[in-house]
mmCIF file of C-alpha atoms in Angstrom:
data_model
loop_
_atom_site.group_PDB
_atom_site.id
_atom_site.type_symbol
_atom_site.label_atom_id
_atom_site.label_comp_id
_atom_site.label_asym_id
_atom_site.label_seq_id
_atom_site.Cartn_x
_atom_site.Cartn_y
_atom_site.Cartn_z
ATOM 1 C CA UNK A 1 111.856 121.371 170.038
ATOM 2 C CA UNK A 2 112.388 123.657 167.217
ATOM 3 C CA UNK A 3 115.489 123.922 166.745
ATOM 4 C CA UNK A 4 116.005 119.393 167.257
ATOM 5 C CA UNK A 5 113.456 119.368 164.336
ATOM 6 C CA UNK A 6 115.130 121.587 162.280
ATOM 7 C CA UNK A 7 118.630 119.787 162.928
ATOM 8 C CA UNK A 8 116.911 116.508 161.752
ATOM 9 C CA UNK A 9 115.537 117.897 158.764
ATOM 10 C CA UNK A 10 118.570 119.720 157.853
ATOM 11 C CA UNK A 11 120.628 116.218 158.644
ATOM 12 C CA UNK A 12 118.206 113.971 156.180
ATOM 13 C CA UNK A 13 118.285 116.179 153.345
ATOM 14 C CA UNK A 14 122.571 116.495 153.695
ATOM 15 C CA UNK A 15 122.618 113.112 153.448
ATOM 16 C CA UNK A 16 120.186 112.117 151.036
ATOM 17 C CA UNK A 17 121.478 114.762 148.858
ATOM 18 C CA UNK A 18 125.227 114.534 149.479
ATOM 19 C CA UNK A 19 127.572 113.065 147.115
ATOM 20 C CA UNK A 20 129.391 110.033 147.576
ATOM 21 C CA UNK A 21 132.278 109.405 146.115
ATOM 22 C CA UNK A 22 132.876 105.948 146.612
ATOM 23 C CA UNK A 23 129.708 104.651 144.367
ATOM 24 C CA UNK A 24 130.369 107.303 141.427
ATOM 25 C CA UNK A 25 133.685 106.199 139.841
ATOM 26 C CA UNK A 26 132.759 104.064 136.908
ATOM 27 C CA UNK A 27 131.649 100.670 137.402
ATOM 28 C CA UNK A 28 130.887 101.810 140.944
ATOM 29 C CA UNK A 29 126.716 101.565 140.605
ATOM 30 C CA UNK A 30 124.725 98.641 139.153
ATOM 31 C CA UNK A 31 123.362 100.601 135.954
ATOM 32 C CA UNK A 32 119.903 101.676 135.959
ATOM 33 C CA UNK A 33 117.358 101.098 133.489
ATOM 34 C CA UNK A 34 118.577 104.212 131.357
ATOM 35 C CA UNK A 35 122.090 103.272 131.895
ATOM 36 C CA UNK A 36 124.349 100.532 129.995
ATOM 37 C CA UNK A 37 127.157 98.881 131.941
ATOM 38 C CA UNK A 38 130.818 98.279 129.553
ATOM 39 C CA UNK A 39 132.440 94.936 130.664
ATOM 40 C CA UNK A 40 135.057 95.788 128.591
ATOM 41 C CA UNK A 41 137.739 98.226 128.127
ATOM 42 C CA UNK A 42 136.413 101.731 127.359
ATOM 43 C CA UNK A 43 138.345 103.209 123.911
ATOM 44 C CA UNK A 44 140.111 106.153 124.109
ATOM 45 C CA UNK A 45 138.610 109.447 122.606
ATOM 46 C CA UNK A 46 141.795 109.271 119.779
ATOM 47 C CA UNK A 47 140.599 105.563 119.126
ATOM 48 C CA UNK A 48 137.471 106.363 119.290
ATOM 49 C CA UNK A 49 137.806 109.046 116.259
ATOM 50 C CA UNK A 50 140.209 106.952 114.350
ATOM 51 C CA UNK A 51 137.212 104.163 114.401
ATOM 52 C CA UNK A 52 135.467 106.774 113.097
ATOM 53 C CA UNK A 53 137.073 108.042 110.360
ATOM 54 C CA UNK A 54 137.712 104.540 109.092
ATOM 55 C CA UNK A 55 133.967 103.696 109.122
ATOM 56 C CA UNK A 56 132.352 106.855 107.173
ATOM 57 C CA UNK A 57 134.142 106.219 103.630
ATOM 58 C CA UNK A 58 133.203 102.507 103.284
ATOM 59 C CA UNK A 59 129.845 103.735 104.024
ATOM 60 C CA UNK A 60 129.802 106.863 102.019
ATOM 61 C CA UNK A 61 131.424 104.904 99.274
ATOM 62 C CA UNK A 62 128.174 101.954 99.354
ATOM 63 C CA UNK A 63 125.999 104.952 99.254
ATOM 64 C CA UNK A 64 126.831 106.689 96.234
ATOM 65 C CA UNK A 65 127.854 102.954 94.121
ATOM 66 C CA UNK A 66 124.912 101.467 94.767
ATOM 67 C CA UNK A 67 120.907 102.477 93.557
ATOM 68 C CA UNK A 68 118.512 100.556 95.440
ATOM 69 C CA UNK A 69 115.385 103.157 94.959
ATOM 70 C CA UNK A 70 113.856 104.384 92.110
ATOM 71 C CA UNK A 71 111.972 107.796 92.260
ATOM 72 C CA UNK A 72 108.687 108.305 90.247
ATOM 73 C CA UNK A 73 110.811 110.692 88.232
ATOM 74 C CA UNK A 74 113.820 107.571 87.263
ATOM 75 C CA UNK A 75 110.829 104.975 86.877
ATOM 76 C CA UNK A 76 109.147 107.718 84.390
ATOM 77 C CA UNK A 77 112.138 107.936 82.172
ATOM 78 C CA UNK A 78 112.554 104.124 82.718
ATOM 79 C CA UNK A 79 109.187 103.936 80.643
ATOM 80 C CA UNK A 80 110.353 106.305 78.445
ATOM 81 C CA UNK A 81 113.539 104.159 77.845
ATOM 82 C CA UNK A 82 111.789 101.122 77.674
ATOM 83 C CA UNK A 83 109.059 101.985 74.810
ATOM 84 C CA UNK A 84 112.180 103.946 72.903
ATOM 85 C CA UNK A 85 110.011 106.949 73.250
ATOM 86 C CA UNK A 86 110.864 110.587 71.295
ATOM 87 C CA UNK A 87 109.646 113.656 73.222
ATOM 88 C CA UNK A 88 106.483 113.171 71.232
ATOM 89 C CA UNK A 89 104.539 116.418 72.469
ATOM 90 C CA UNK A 90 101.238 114.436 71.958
ATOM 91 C CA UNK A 91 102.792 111.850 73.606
ATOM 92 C CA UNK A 92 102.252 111.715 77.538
ATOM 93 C CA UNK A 93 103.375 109.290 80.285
ATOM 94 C CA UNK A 94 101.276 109.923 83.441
ATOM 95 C CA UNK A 95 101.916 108.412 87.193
ATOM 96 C CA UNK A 96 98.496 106.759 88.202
ATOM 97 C CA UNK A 97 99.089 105.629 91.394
ATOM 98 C CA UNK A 98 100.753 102.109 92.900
ATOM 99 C CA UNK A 99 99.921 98.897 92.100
ATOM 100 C CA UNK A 100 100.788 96.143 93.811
ATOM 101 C CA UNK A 101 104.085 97.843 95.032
ATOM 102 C CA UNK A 102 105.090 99.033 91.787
ATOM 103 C CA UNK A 103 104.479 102.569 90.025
ATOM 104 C CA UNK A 104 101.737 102.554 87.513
ATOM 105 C CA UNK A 105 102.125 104.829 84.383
ATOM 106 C CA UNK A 106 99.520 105.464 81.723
ATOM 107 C CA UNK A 107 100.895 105.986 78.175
ATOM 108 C CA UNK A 108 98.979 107.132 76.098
ATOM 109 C CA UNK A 109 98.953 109.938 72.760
ATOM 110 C CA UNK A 110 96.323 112.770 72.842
ATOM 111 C CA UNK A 111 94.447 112.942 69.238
ATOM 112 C CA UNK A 112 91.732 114.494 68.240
ATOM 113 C CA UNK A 113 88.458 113.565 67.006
ATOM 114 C CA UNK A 114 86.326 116.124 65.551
ATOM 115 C CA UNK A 115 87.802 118.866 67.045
ATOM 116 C CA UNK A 116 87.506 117.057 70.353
ATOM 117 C CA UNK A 117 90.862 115.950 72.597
ATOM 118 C CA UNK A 118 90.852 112.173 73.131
ATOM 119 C CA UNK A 119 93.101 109.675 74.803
ATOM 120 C CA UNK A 120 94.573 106.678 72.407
ATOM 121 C CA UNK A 121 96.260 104.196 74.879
ATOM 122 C CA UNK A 122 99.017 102.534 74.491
ATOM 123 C CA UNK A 123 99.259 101.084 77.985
ATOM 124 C CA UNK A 124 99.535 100.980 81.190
ATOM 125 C CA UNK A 125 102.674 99.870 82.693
ATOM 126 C CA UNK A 126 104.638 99.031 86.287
ATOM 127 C CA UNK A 127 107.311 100.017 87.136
ATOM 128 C CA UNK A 128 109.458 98.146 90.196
ATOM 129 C CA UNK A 129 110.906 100.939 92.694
ATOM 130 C CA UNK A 130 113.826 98.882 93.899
ATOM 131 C CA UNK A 131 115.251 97.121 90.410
ATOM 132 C CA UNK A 132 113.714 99.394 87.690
ATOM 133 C CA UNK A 133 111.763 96.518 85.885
ATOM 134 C CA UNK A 134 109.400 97.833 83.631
ATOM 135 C CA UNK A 135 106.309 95.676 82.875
ATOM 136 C CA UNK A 136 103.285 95.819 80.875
ATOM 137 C CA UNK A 137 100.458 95.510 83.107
ATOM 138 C CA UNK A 138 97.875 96.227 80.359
ATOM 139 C CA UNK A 139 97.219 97.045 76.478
#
C-alpha cells in the first residue's frame, strides 16, 4: 500500500511539473495577466537596435534645443535681467516661496537707519517656471 501511494504521488508531481513542449513555443499559451501576446511579426534583435539608434538622437537633440523649466536659480537671474540690476551688494533678491504656481522673489536694498539694518522694497515679483515671465506681483 506503500509503495502504490508512493507511485501515485511520484506520478502527479511528474506530470504536473513536467514540461511540455507543445504549449511553450511562442504563441503556444493564451498570455496571462503578466504576459502580452504580439499579433504581429516579432523584429529581429539587428532591427530592433537599428530602431534604436535612430530614435535616441531626435530625442537627445529635443532635449538639449528646447527649455521648458526654469530653476529658482534661472528665474533669479531672470529678475535680475528684468529690473537691469548691477551686483548692487546692498542689493538682494530673495526666493519667498510659490505663488500661485510661479516663484516669488522679494527685491529689496538693505539701508540703514540709525545705525540699524532695514529693508527698502522694491517689490515683490513672479516668476513663471515654464516660460520665464517675470511679473510684478507687488510694489
Amino acid at each position: 500500500m506503500r509503495m502504490l501511494f508512493f507511485l501515485f504521488t511520484v506520478l502527479v508531481m511528474a506530470s504536473g511539473c513536467g514540461i511540455q513542449d507543445g504549449n511553450n513555443e511562442a504563441g503556444g499559451n493564451s498570455p496571462t495577466l503578466t504576459e502580452t501576446q504580439h499579433t504581429g511579426e516579432v523584429p529581429s534583435d539587428e532591427e530592433m537596435l537599428i530602431g534604436a539608434r535612430n530614435q535616441f538622437p531626435s530625442t537627445a537633440e529635443n532635449m538639449n534645443s528646447e527649455k521648458t523649466f526654469y530653476s529658482k536659480e534661472d528665474a533669479k537671474l531672470l529678475v535680475k535681467k528684468h529690473l537691469q540690476l548691477n551686483n548692487n551688494e546692498n542689493m538682494s533678491v530673495t526666493f519667498e516661496g510659490f505663488k500661485d504656481d510661479h516663484y516669488l522673489f522679494h527685491v529689496y536694498d538693505l539701508v540703514h537707519f540709525n545705525n540699524q539694518p532695514e529693508k527698502m522694497t522694491r517689490g515683490w515679483y513672479k516668476v513663471d517656471p515654464e516660460s520665464g515671465k517675470v511679473t510684478l506681483e507687488k510694489k
